[in-house]
Tab-separated table of C-alpha atoms and ligand atoms in Angstrom:
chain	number	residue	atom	x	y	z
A	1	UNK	CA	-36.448	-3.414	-37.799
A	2	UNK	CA	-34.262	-3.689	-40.651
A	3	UNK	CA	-30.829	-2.584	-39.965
A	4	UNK	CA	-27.708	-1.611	-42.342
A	5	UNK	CA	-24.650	-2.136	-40.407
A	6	UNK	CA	-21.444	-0.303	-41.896
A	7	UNK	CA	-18.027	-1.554	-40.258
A	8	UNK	CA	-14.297	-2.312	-41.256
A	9	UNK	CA	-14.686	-6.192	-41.126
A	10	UNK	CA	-11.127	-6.555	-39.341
A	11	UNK	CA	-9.835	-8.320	-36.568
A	12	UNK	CA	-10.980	-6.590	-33.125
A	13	UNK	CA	-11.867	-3.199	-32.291
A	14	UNK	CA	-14.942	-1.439	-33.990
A	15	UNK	CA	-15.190	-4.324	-36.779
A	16	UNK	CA	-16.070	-6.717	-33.915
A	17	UNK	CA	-18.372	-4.821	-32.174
A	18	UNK	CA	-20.132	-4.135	-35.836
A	19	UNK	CA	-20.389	-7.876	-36.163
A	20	UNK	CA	-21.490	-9.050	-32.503
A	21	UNK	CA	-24.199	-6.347	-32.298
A	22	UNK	CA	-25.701	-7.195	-35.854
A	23	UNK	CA	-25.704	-10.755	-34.975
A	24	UNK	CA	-27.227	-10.252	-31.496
A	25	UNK	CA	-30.009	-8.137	-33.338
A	26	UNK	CA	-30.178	-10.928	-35.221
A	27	UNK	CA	-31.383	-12.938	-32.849
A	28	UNK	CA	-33.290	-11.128	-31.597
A	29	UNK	CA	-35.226	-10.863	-35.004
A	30	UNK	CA	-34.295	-7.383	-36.743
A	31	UNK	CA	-33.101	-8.161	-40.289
A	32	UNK	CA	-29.533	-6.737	-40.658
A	33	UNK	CA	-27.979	-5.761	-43.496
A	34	UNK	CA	-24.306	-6.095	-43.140
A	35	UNK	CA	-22.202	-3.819	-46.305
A	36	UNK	CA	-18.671	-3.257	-46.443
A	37	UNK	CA	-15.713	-4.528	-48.970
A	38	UNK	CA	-15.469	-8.309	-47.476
A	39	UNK	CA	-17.269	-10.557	-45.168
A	40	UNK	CA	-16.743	-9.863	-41.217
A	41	UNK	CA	-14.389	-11.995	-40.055
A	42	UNK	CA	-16.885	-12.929	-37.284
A	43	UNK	CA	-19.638	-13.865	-39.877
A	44	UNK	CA	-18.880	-17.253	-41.175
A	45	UNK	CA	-22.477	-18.954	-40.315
A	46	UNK	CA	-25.714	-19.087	-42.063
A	47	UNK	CA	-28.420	-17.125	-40.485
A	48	UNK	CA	-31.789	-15.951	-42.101
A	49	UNK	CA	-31.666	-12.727	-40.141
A	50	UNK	CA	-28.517	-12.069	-41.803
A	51	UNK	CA	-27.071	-10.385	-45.232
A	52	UNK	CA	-24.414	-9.534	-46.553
A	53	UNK	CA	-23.885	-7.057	-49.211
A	54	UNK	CA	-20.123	-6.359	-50.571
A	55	UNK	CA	-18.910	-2.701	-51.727
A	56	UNK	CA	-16.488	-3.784	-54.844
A	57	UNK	CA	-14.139	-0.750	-55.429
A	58	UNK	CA	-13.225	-0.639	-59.423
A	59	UNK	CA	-9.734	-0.435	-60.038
A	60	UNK	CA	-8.563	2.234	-63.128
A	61	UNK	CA	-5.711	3.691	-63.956
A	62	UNK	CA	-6.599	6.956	-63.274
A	63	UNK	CA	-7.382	6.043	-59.644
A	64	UNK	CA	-4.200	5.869	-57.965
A	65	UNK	CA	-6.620	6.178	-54.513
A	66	UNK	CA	-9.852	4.240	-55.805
A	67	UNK	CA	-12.664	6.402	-54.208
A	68	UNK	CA	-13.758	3.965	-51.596
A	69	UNK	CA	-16.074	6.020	-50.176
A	70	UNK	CA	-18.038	6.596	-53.360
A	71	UNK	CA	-18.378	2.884	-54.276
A	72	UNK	CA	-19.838	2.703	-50.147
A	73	UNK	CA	-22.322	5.448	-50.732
A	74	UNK	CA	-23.619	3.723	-54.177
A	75	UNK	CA	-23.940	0.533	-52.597
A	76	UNK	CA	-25.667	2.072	-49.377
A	77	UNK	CA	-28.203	3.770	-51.430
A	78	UNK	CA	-28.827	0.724	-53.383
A	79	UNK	CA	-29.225	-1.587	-50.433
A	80	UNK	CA	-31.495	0.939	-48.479
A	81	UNK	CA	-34.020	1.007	-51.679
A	82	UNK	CA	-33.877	-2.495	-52.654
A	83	UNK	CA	-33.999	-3.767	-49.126
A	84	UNK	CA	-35.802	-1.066	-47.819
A	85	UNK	CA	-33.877	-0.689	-44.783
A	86	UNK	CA	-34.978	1.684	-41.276
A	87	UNK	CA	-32.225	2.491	-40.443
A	88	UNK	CA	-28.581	2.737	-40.988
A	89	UNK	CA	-25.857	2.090	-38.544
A	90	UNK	CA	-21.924	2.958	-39.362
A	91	UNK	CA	-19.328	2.248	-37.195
A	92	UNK	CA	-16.160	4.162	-36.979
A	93	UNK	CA	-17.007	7.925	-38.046
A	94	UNK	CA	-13.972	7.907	-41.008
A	95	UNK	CA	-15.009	7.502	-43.906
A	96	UNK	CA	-18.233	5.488	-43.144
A	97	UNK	CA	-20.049	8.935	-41.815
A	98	UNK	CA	-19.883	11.094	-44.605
A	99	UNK	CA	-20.854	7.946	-46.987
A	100	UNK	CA	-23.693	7.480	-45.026
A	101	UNK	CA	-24.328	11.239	-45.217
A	102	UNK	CA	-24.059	11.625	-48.689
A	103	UNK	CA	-26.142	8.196	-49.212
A	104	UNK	CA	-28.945	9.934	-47.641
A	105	UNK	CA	-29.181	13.000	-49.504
A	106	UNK	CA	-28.922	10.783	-52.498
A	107	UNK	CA	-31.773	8.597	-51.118
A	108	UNK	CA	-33.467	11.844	-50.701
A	109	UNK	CA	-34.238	12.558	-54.059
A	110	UNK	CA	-35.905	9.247	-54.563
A	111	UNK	CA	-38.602	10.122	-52.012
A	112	UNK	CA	-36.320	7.315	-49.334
A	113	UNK	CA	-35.447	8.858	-45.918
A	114	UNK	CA	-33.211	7.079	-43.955
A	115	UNK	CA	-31.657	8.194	-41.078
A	116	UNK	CA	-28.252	6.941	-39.824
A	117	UNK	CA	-25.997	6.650	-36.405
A	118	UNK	CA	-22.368	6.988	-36.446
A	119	UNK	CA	-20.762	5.178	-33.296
A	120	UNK	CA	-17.118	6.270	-32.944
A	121	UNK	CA	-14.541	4.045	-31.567
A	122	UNK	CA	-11.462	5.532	-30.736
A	123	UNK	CA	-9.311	5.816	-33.364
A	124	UNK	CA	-11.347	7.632	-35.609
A	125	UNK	CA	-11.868	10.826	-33.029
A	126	UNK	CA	-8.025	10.094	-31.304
A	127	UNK	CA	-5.746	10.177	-34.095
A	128	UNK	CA	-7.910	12.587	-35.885
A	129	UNK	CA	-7.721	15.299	-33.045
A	130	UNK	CA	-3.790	14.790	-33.644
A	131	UNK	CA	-4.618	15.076	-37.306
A	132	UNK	CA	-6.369	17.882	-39.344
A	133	UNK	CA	-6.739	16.227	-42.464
A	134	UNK	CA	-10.434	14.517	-42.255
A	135	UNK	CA	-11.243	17.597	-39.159
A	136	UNK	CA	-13.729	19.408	-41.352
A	137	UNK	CA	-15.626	16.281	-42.892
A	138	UNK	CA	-15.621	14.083	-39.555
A	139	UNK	CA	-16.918	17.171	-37.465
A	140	UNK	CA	-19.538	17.555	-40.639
A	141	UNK	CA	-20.594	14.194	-40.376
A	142	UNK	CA	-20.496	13.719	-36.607
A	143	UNK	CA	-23.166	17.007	-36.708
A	144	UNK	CA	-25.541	15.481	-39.476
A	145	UNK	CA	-25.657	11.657	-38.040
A	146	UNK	CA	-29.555	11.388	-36.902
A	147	UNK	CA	-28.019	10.180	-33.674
A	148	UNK	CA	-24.377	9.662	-32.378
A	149	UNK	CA	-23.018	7.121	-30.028
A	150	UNK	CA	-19.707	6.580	-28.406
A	151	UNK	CA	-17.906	3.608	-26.823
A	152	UNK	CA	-17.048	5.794	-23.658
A	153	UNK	CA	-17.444	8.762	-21.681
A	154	UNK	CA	-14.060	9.276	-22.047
A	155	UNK	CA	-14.378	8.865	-25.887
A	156	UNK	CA	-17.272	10.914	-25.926
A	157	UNK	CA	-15.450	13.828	-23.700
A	158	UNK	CA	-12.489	13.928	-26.278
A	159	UNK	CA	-14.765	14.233	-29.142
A	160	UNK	CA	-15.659	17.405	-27.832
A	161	UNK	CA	-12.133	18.302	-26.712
A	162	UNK	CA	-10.726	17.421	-30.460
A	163	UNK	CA	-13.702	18.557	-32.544
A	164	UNK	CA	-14.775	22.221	-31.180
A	165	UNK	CA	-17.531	22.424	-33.365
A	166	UNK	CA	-19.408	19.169	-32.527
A	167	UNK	CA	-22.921	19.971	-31.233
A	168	UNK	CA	-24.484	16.971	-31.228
A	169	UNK	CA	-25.554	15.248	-27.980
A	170	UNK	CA	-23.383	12.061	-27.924
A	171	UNK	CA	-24.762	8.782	-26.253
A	172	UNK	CA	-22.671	6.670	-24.458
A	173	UNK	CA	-22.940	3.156	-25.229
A	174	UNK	CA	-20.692	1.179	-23.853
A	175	UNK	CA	-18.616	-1.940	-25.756
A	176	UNK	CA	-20.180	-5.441	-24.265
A	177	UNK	CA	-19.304	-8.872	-24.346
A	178	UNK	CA	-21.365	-11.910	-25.197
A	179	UNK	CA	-20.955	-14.170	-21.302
A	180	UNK	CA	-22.177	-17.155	-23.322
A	181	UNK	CA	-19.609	-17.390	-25.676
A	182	UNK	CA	-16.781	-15.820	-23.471
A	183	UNK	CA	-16.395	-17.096	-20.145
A	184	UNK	CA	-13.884	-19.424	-18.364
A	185	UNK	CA	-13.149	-22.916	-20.177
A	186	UNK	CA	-11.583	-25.994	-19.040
A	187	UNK	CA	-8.504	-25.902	-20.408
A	188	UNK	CA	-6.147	-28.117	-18.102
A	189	UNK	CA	-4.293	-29.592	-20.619
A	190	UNK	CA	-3.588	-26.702	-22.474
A	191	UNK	CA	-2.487	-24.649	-19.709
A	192	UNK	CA	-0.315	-27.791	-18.654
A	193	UNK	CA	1.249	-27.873	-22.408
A	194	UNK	CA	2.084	-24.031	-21.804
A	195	UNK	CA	3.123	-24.025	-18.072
A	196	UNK	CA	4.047	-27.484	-17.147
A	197	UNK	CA	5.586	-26.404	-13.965
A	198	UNK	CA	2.653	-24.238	-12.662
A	199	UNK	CA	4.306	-20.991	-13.960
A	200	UNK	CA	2.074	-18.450	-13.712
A	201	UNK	CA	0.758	-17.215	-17.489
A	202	UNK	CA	0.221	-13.637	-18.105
A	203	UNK	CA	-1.454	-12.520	-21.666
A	204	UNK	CA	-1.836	-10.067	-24.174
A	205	UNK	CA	-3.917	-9.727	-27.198
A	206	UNK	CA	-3.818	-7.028	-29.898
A	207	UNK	CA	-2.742	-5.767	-33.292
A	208	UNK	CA	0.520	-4.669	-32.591
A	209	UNK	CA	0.150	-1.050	-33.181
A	210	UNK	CA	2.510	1.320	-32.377
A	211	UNK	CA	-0.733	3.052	-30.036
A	212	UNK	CA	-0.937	-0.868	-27.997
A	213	UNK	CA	3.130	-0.291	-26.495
A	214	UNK	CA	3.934	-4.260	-27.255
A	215	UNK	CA	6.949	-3.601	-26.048
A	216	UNK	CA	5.873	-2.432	-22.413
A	217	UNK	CA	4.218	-5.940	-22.354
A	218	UNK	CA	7.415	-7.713	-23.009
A	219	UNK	CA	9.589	-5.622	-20.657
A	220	UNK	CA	6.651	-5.722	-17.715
A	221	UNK	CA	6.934	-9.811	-18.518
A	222	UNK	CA	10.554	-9.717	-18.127
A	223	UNK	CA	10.675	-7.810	-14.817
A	224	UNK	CA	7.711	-10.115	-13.464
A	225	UNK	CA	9.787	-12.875	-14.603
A	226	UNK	CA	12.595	-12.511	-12.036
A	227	UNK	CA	10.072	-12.856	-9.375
A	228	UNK	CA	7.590	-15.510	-10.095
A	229	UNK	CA	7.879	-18.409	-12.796
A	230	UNK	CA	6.408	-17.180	-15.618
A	231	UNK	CA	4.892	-17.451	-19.475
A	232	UNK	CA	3.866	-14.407	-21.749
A	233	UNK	CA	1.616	-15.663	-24.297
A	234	UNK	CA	1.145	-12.586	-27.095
A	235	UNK	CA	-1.559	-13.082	-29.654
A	236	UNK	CA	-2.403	-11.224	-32.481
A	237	UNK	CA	-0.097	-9.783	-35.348
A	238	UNK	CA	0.807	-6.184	-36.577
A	239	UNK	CA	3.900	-3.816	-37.325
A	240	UNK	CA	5.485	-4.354	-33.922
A	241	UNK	CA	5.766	-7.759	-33.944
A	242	UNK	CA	8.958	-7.971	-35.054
A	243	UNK	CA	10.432	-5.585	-32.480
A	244	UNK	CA	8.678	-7.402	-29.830
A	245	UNK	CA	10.209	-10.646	-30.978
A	246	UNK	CA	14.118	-9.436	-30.900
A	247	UNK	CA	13.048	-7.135	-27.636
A	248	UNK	CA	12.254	-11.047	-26.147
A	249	UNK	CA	15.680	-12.335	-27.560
A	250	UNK	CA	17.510	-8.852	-26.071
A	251	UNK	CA	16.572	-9.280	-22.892
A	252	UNK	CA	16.498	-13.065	-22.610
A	253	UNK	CA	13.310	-14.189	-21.934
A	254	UNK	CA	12.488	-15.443	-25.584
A	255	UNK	CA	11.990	-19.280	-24.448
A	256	UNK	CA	9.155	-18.072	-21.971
A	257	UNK	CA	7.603	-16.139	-24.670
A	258	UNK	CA	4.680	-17.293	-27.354
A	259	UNK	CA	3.657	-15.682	-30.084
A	260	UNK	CA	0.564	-17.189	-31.078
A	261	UNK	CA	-0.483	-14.719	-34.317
A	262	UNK	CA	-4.212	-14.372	-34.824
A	263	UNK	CA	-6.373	-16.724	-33.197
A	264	UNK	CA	-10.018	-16.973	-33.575
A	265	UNK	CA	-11.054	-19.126	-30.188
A	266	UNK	CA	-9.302	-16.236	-27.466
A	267	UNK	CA	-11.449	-17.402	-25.098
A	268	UNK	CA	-9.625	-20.482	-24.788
A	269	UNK	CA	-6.364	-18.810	-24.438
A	270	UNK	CA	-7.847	-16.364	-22.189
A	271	UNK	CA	-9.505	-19.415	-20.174
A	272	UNK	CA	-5.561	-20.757	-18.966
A	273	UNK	CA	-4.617	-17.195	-18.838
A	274	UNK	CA	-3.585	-15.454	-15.076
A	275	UNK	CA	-3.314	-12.126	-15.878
A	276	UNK	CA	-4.016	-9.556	-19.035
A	277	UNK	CA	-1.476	-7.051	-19.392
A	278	UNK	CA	-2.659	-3.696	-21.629
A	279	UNK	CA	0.007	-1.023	-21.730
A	280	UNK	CA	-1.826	1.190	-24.714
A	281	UNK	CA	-0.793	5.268	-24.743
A	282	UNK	CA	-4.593	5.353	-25.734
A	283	UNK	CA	-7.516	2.880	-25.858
A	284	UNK	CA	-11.452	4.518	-26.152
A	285	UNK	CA	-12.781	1.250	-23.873
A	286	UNK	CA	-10.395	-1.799	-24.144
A	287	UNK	CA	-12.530	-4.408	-25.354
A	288	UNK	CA	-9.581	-6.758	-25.537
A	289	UNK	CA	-9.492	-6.433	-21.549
A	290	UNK	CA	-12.971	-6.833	-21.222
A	291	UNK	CA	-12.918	-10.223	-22.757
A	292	UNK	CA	-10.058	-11.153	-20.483
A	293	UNK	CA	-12.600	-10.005	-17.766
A	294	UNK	CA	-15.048	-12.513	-18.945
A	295	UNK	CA	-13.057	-15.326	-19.163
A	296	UNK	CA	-12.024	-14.747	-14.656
A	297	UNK	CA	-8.704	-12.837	-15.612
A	298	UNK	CA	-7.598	-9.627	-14.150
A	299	UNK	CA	-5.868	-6.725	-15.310
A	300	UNK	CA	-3.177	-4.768	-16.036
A	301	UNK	CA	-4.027	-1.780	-17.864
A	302	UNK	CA	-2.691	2.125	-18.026
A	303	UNK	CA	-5.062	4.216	-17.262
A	304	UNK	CA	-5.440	5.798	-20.607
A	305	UNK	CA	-8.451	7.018	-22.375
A	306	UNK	CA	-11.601	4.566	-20.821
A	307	UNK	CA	-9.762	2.051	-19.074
A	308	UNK	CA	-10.523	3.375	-15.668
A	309	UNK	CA	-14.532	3.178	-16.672
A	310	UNK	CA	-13.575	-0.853	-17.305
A	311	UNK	CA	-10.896	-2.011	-15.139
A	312	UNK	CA	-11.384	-0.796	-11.517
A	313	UNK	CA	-8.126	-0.045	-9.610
A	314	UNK	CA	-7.195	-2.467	-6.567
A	315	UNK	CA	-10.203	-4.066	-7.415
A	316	UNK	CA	-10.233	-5.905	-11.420
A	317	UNK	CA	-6.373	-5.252	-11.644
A	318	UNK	CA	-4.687	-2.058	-11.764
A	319	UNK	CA	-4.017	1.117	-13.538
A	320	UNK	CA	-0.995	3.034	-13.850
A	321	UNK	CA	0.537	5.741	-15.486
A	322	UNK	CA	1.237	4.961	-19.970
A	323	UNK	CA	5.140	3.900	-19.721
A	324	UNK	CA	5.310	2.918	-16.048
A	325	UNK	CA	6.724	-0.651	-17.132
A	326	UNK	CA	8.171	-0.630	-13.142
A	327	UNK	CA	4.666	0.580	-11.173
A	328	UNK	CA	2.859	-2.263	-13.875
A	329	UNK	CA	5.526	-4.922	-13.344
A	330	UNK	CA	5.557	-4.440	-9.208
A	331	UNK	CA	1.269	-4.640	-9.210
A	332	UNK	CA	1.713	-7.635	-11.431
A	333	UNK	CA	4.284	-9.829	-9.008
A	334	UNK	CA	2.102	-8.507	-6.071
A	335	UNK	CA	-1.203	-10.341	-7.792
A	336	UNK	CA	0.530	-12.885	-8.785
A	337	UNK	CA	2.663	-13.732	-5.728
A	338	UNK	CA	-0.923	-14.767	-3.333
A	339	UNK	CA	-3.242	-17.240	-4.770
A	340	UNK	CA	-6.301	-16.243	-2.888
A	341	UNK	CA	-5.045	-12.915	-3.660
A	342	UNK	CA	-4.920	-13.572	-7.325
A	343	UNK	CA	-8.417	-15.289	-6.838
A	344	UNK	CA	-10.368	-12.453	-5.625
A	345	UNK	CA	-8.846	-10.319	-8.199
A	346	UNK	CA	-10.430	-12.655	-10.887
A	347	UNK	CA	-13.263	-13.165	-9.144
A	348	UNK	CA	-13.963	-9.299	-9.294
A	349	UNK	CA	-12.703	-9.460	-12.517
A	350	UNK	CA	-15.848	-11.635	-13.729
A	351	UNK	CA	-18.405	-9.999	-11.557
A	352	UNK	CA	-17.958	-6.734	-13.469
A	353	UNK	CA	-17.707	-8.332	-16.458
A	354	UNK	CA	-21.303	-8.879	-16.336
A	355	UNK	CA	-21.983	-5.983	-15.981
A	356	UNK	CA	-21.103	-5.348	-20.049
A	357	UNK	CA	-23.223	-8.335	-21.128
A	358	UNK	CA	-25.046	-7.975	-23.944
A	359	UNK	CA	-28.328	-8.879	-22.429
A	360	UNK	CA	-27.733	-5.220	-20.873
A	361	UNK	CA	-26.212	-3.190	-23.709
A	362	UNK	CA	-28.460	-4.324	-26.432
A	363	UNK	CA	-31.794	-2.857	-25.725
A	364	UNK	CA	-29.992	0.406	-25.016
A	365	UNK	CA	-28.740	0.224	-28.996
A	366	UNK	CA	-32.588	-0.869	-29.878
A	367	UNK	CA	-34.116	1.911	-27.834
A	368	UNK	CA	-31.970	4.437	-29.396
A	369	UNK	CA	-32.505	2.951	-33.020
A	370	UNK	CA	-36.234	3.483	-32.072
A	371	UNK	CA	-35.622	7.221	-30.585
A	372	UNK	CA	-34.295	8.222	-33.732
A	373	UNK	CA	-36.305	6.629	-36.118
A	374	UNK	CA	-39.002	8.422	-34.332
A	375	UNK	CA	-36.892	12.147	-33.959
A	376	UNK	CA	-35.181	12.000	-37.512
A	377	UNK	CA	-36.288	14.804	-40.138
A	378	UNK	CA	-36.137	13.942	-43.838
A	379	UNK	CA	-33.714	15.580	-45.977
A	380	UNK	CA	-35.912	19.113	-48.098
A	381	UNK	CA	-35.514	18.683	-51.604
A	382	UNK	CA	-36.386	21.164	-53.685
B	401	GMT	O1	-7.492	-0.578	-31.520
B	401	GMT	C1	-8.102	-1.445	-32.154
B	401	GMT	O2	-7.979	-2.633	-31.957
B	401	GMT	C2	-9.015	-1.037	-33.254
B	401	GMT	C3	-9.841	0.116	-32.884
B	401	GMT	C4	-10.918	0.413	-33.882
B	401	GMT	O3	-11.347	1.544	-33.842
B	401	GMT	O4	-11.298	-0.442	-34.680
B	401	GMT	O5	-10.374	-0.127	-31.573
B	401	GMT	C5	-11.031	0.884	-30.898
B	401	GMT	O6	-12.366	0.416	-30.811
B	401	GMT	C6	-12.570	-0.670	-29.918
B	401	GMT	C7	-14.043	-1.076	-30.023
B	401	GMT	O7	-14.897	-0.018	-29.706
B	401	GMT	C8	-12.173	-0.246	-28.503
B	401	GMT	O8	-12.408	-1.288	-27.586
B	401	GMT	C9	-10.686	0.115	-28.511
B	401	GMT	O9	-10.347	0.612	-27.224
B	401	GMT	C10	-10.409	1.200	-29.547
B	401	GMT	N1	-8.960	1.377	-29.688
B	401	GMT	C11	-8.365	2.528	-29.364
B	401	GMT	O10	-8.954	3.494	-28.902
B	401	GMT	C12	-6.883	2.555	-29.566
């Protein structure tokens, strides 16, 4: 098949999923198309299965908001003709949906169908049901997408909850993780240059959103911290940094405390890594924790959103309540405290893991690519 693959080409979340599914399909010997405004940050190799076409917004005076979503559509119509794409595939439903929408009708009147899926991540349906201003056009586009996917069930139960008139079957496709690149490394010597005395180290990776509670993760650390020697290593960057930096100063436990910014090779952190804390008020799947998973670590999670469908209580780590810095801080010391306790934990950890690996969730994107290439109707033009 040839596949266009729409995506915000950040760091984690949907962007990352965009990126490892296109280059899984790849491999596997679709053509895909990537287009959005800069190169995935995942994309950085030379494949001949692979493209990439960049959406340049034109800046003018008049726009104080450049119409981003225009400049998509154009270039999604133009790559669909010229390449002469299948299929197209957006992830997250704002504003990639209705450009894909209104790329079709264009495509329409040159005699092109092409039918398009809209996965939604989290974010996009979460903050949204909190938030009328894109309600009308997201529901719109959700209900024209020739097929829709989500990353959960829970996801896919609160796009019904937040969006009363959706009335499109939703297919749950669950987030996966590549067990070839991320799985447990031999990292002695860096876990040696972190803990030198054996302390225990306890993780976290994110974008320090206000939604990922960085500073539950710090407090949790500190409480755990009385109990067992300990290191908190905290990668990624974002708005809370800052406050998670003096929170660490505050309550004294700065010197045991890394902040490592962005880092590209997590696995390797996550290979000298004991336990993965994630304290989020809301997270559609986790896919941070899952790659945790991977690399033999358990977790720490609230039980927000579809963390329960990835981390299994008492079994892969624990869940508790969003806020319960105590209840997460208590489960922590008491996997910690045990090292054959700790081990089965991450052995558990890994074994469900695998159950997310790719080899099982990409045929279920390439059978549903199929489906609706097969059930899509062209647009009527007059
Ligand atoms: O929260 C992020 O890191 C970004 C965000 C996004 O939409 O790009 O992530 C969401 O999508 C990820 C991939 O499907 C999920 O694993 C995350 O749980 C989800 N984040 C939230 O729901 C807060």
């Amino acid at each position: 098949m040839k596949i266009g693959i729409v995506c915000y080409p950040t760091f984690g979340g949907s962007g990352v999923v965009a990126t490892e599914l296109g280059k899984a399909l790849a491999d596997r010997g679709h053509q895909v198309h990537f287009i959005t405004y800069n190169q995935p940050v995942r994309l950085d190799f030379f494949s001949e299965n692979l493209f990439y076409h960049e959406v340049s917004v034109s800046k003018y005076p008049l726009f104080e908001f450049p119409p981003y979503e225009l400049a998509l559509a154009s270039r999604m119509v133009d790559v669909v003709r010229f390449e002469k794409l299948d299929i197209l595939h957006v992830h997250y439903a704002i504003p990639h949906a209705s450009a894909a929408y209104m790329a079709k009708q264009i495509l329409a009147t040159y005699g092109i169908h092409i039918p398009f899926i809209t996965t939604l991540h989290g974010t996009d349906i979460t903050l949204v049901g909190n938030d009328r201003t894109y309600k009308p056009v997201v529901t719109f586009s959700i209900n024209q997408s020739d097929g829709v996917t989500s990353v959960s069930e829970h996801l896919k139960q609160d796009t019904y909850r937040f969006f009363e008139e959706v009335n499109r079957d939703i297919r749950v496709i669950t987030n996966f993780i590549d067990l070839k690149r991320f799985s447990h490394q031999p990292k002695g010597h860096f876990k040696k240059a972190i803990a030198p005395e054996g302390e225990k180290i306890l993780v976290h990776t994110s974008n320090f959103r206000r939604v990922k509670r960085t500073s539950d993760v710090v407090r949790i650390f500190a409480k755990v911290q009385e109990q067992i020697p300990s290191k908190l290593l905290m990668v990624g960057d974002g708005q809370d940094r800052p406050e998670c930096e003096q929170l660490a100063r505050d309550l004294g436990v700065s010197q045991n405390i890394r902040f490592l910014g962005k880092q590209d090779a997590v696995e390797e952190i996550m290979s000298v890594s004991d336990l993965f804390l994630m304290p989020s008020q809301s997270e559609s799947f986790g896919l941070a924790a899952l790659e945790a998973m991977a690399c033999r670590v358990p977790v720490i999670s609230s039980n927000a959103g579809g963390l329960p469908e990835l981390n299994v209580d008492g079994v892969t780590g624990y869940l508790c309540d969003v806020g319960d810095v105590d209840g997460m801080a208590q489960r922590a010391v008491y996997m910690l405290e045990d090292e054959d306790r700790l081990n089965t934990f991450k052995e558990e950890a890994l074994k469900h893991a695998r159950t997310f690996d790719l080899s099982n969730i990409l045929p279920q994107y390439e059978n549903f690519y199929q489906e609706v290439i097969a059930n899509s109707k062209p647009v009527k033009t007059a």
